[in-house]
mmCIF file of C-alpha atoms in Angstrom:
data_model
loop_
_atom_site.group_PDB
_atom_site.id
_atom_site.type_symbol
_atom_site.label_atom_id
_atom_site.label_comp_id
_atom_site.label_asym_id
_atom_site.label_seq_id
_atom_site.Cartn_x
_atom_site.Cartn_y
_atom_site.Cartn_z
ATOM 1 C CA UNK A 1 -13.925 -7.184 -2.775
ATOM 2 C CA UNK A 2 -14.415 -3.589 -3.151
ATOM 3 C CA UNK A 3 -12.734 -2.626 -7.129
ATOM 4 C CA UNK A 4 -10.626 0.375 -6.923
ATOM 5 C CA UNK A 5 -11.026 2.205 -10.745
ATOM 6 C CA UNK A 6 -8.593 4.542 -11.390
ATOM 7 C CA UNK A 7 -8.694 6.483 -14.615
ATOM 8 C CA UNK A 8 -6.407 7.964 -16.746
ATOM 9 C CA UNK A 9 -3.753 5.060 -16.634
ATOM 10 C CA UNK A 10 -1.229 7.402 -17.524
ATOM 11 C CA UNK A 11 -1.232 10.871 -18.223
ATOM 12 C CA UNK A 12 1.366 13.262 -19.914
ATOM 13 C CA UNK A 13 1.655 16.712 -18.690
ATOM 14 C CA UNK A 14 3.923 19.996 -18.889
ATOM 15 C CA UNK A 15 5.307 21.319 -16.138
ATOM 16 C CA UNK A 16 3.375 24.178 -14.862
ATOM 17 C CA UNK A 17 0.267 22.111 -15.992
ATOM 18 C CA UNK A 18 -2.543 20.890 -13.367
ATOM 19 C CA UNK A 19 -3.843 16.903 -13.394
ATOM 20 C CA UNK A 20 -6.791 15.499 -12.194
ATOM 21 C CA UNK A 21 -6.775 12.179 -11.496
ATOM 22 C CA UNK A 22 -10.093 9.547 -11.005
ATOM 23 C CA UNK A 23 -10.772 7.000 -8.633
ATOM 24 C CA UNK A 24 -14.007 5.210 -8.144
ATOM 25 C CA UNK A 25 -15.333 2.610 -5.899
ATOM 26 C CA UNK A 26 -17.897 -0.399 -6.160
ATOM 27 C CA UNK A 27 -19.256 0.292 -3.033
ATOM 28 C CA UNK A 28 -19.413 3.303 -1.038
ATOM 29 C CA UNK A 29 -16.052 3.770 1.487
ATOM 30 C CA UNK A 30 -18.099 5.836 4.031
ATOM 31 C CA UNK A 31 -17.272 3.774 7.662
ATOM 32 C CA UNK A 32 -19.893 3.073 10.337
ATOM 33 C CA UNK A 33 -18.206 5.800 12.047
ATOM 34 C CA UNK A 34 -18.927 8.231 9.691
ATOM 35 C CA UNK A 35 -14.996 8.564 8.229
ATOM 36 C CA UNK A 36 -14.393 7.972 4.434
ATOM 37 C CA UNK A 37 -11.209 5.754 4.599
ATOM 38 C CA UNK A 38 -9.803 6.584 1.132
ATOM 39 C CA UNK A 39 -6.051 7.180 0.090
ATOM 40 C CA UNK A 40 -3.790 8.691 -1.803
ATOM 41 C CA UNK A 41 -0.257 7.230 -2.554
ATOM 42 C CA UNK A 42 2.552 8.035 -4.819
ATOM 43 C CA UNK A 43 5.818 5.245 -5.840
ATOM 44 C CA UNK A 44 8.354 7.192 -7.642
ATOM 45 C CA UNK A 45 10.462 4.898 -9.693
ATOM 46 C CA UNK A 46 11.759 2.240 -7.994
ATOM 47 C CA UNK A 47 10.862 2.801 -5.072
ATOM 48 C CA UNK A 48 8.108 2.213 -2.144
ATOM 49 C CA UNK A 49 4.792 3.841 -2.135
ATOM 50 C CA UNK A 50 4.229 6.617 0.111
ATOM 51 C CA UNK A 51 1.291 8.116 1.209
ATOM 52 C CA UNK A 52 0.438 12.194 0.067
ATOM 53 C CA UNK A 53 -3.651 11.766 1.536
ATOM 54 C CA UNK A 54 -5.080 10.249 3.787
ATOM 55 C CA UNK A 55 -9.189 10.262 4.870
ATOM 56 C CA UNK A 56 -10.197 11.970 1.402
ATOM 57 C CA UNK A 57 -8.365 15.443 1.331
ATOM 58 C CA UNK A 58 -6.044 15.538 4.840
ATOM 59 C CA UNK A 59 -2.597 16.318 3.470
ATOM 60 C CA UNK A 60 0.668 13.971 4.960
ATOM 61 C CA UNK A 61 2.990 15.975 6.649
ATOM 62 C CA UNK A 62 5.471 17.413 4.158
ATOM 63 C CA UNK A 63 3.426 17.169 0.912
ATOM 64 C CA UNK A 64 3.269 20.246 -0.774
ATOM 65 C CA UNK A 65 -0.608 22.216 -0.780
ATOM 66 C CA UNK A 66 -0.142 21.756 -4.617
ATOM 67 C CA UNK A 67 -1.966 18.364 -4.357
ATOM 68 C CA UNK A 68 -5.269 17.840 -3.034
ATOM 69 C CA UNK A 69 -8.348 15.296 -2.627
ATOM 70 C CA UNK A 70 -11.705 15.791 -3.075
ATOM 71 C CA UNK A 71 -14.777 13.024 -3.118
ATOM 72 C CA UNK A 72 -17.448 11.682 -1.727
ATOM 73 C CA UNK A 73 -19.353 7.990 -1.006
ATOM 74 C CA UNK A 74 -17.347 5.886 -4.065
ATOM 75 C CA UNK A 75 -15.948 8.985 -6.206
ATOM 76 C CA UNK A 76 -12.996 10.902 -5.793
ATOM 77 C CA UNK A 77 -10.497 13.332 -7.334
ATOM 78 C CA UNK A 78 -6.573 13.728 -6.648
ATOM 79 C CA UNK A 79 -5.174 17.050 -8.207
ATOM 80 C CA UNK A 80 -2.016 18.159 -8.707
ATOM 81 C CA UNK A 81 -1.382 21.843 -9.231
ATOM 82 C CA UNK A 82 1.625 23.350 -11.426
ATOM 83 C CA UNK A 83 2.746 20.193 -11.538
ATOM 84 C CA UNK A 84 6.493 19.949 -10.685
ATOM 85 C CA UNK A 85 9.163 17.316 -12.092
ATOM 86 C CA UNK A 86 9.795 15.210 -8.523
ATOM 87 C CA UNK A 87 6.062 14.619 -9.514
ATOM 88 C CA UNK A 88 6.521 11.662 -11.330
ATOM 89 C CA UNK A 89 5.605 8.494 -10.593
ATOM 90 C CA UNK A 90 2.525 6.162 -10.167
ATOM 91 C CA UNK A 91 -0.338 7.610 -8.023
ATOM 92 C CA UNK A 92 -2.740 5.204 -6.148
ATOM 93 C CA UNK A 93 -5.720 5.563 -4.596
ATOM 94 C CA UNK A 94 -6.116 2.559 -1.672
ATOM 95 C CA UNK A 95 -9.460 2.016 0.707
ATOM 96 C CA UNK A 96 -9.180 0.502 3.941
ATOM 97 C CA UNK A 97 -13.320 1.086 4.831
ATOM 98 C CA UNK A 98 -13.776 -2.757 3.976
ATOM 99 C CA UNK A 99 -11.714 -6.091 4.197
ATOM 100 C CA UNK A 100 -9.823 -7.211 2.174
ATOM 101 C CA UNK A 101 -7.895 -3.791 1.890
ATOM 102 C CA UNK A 102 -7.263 -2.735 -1.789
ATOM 103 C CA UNK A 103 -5.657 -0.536 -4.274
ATOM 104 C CA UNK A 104 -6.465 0.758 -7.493
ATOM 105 C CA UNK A 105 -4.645 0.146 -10.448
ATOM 106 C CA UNK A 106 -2.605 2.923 -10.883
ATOM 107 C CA UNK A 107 -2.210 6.019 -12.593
ATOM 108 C CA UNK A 108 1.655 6.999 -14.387
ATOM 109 C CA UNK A 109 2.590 10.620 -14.503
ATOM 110 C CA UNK A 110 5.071 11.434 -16.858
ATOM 111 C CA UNK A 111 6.142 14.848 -17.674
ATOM 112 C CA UNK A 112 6.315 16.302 -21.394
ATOM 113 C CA UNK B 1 12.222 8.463 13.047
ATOM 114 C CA UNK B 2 9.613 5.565 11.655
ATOM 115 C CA UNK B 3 11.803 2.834 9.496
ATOM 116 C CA UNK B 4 10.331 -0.724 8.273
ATOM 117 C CA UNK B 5 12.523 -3.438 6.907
ATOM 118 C CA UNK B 6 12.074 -6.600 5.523
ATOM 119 C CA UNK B 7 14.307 -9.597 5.001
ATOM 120 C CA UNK B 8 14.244 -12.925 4.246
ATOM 121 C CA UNK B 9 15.217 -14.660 0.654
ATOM 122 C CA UNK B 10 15.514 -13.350 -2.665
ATOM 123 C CA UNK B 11 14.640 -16.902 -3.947
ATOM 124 C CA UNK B 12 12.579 -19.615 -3.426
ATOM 125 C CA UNK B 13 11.695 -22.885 -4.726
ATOM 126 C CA UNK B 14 8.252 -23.924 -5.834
ATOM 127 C CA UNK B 15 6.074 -25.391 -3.712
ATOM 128 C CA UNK B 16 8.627 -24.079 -0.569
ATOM 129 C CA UNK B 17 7.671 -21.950 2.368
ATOM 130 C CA UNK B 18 8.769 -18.293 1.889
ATOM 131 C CA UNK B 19 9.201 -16.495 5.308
ATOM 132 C CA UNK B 20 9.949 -12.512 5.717
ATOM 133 C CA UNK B 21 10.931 -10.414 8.311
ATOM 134 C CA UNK B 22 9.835 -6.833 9.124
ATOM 135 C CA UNK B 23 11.745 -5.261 11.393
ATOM 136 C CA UNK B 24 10.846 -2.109 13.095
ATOM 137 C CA UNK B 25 12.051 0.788 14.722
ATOM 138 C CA UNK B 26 10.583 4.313 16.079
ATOM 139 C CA UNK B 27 6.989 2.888 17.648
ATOM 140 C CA UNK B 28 5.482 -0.067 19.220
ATOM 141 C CA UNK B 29 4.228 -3.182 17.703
ATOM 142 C CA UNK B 30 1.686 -2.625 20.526
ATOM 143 C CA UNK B 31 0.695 0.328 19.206
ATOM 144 C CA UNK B 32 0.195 0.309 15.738
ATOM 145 C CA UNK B 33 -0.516 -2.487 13.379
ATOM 146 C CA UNK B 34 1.447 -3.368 9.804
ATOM 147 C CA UNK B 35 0.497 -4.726 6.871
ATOM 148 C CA UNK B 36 2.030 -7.093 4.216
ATOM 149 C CA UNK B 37 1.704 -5.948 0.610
ATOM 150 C CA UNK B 38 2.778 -7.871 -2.539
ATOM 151 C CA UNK B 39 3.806 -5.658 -5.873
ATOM 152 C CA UNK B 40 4.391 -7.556 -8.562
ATOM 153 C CA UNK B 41 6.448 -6.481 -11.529
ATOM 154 C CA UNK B 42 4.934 -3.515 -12.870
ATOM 155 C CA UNK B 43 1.454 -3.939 -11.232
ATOM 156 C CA UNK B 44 -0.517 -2.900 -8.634
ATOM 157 C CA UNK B 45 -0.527 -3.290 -4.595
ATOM 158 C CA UNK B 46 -2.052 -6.548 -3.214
ATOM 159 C CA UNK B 47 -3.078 -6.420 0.438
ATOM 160 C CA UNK B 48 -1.545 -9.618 2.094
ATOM 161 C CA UNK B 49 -2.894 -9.304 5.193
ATOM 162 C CA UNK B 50 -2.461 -7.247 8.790
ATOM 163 C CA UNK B 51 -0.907 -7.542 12.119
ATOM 164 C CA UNK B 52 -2.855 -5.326 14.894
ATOM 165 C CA UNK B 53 -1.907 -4.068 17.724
ATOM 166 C CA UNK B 54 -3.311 -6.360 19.582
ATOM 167 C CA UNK B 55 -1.991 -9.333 17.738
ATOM 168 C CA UNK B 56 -5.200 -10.396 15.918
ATOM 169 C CA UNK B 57 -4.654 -10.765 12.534
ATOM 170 C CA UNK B 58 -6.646 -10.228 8.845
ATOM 171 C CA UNK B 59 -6.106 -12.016 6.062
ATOM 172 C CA UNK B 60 -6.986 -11.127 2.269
ATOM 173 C CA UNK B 61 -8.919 -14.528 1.673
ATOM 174 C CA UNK B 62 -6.986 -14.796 -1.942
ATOM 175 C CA UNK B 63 -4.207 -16.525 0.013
ATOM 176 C CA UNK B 64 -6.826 -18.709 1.844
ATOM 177 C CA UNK B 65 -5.157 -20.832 4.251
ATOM 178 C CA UNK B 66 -1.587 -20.377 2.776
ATOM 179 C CA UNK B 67 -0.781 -17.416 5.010
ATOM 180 C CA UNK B 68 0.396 -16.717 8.283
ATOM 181 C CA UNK B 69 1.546 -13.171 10.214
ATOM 182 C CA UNK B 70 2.826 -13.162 13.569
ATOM 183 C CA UNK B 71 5.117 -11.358 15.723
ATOM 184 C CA UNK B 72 7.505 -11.028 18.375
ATOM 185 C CA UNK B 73 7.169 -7.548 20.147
ATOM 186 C CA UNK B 74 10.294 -7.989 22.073
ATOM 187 C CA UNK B 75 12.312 -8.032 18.603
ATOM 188 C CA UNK B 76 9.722 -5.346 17.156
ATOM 189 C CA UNK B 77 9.825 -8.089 14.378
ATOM 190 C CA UNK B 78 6.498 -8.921 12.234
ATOM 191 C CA UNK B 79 6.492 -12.308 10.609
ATOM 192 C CA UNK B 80 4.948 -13.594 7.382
ATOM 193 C CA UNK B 81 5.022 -17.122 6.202
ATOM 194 C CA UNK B 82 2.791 -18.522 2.808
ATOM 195 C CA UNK B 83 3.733 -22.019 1.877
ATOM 196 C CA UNK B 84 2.995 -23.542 -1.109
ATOM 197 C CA UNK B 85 4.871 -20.718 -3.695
ATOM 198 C CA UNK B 86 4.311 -20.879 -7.634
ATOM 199 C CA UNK B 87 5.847 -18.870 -9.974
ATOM 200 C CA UNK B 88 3.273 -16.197 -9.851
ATOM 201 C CA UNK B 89 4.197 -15.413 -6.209
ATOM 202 C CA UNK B 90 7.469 -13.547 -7.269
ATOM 203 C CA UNK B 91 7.332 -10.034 -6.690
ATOM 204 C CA UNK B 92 8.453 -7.450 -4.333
ATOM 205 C CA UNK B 93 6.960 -7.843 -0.917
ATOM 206 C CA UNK B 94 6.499 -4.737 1.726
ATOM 207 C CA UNK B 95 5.480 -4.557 5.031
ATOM 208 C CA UNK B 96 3.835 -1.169 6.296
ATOM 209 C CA UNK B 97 2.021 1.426 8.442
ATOM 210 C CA UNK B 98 -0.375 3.198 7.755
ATOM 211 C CA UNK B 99 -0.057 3.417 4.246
ATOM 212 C CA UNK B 100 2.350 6.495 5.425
ATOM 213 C CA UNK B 101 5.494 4.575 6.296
ATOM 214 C CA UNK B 102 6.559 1.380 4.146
ATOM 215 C CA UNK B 103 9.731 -0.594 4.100
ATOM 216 C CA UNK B 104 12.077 -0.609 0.966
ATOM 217 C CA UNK B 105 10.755 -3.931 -0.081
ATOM 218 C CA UNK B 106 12.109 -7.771 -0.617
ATOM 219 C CA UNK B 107 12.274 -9.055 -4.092
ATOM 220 C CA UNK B 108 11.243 -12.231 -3.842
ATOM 221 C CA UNK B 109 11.661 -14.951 -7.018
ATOM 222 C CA UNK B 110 10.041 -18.191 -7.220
ATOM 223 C CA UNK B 111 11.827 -20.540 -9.674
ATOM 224 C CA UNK B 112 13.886 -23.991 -9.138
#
């Protein structure tokens, strides 16, 4: 199975402030059709994930140009720019290049 | 408007069948696939395993023969069925598209 690492676990920040937050893969998530099939979802407390990127850096309809996804192969970057307080929440990163899908372990944003 | 929904019993007895129901609305079964996807308490996303359009299914092999997805397109209803429950199968199970549109979840317990 493909291991999703996701670092910090948690991070504190200040509103205003800018994350970054890490997620690498054990093998590369590049497709055979050339697409990089990596995620990015947020679950705000209790409730269901939703998804903010999808394919690397392509924004979900609605989600603010303050977040943004960068990577390549198995490495890749979620910011989040002057972070806001509806911000909170558990970020994911998710593949679905190889079977079984999977998820990393989560990162909690909490604001200062 | 997109909207998943699961049902089925907030408790089940060990070594008992549990068996959800994701209802949909706002596109075809036909069209899109959905996924099953366990949470449990304060942890990650599992990947359970997929309905596509087609009606093929994928499994994550970490249920191995204990689960089952089907559906009935005329009801826009996706089925999931695992047999055999322990304890450590409680948790809140989702069904969802895409990774961009989830149901609100079933909390499911496992305990006589």
């Amino acid at each position: 199975d493909v291991v999703m690492t996701q670092t910090p676990p948690s991070l504190s920040v200040a509103i205003g402030q800018s994350v970054s937050i890490s997620c690498k893969s054990s093998q590369s998530l590049v497709y055979s059709d050339g697409k990089t099939y990596l995620h990015w979802l947020l679950q705000s407390s209790g409730r269901s994930p939703k998804r903010l990127i999808y394919q690397v850096s392509n924004l979900d309809s609605g989600v603010p140009d303050r977040f943004s996804g960068t990577g390549s192969q198995k490495d890749f970057t979620l910011k989040i720019s002057r972070v806001e307080a509806k911000d909170l929440g558990v970020y994911y990163c998710a593949q679905t290049t190889h079977f079984p899908l999977t998820f990393g372990s989560g990162t909690k944003l909490e604001i200062k | 408007q997109v909207q998943l929904k699961e049902s089925g019993p907030g408790l089940v007895q060990p070594s008992q069948t549990l068996s959800l129901t994701c209802t949909v609305s706002g596109f075809s079964l036909t069209s899109y696939s959905v996924h099953w996807v366990r949470q449990h308490s304060g942890k990650s996303l599992e990947w359970m395993g997929r309905m596509w359009s087609d009606g093929d299914t994928s499994y994550n092999s970490a249920f191995t023969s204990r689960l089952s997805i089907s559906r009935d397109t005329s009801k826009s209803q996706v089925f999931l069925k695992m047999n055999s429950l322990q304890t450590e199968d409680t948790g809140t199970y989702y069904c969802a598209r895409n990774w961009r549109d989830w149901g609100q979840g079933v909390m499911v317990t496992v305990s006589s």
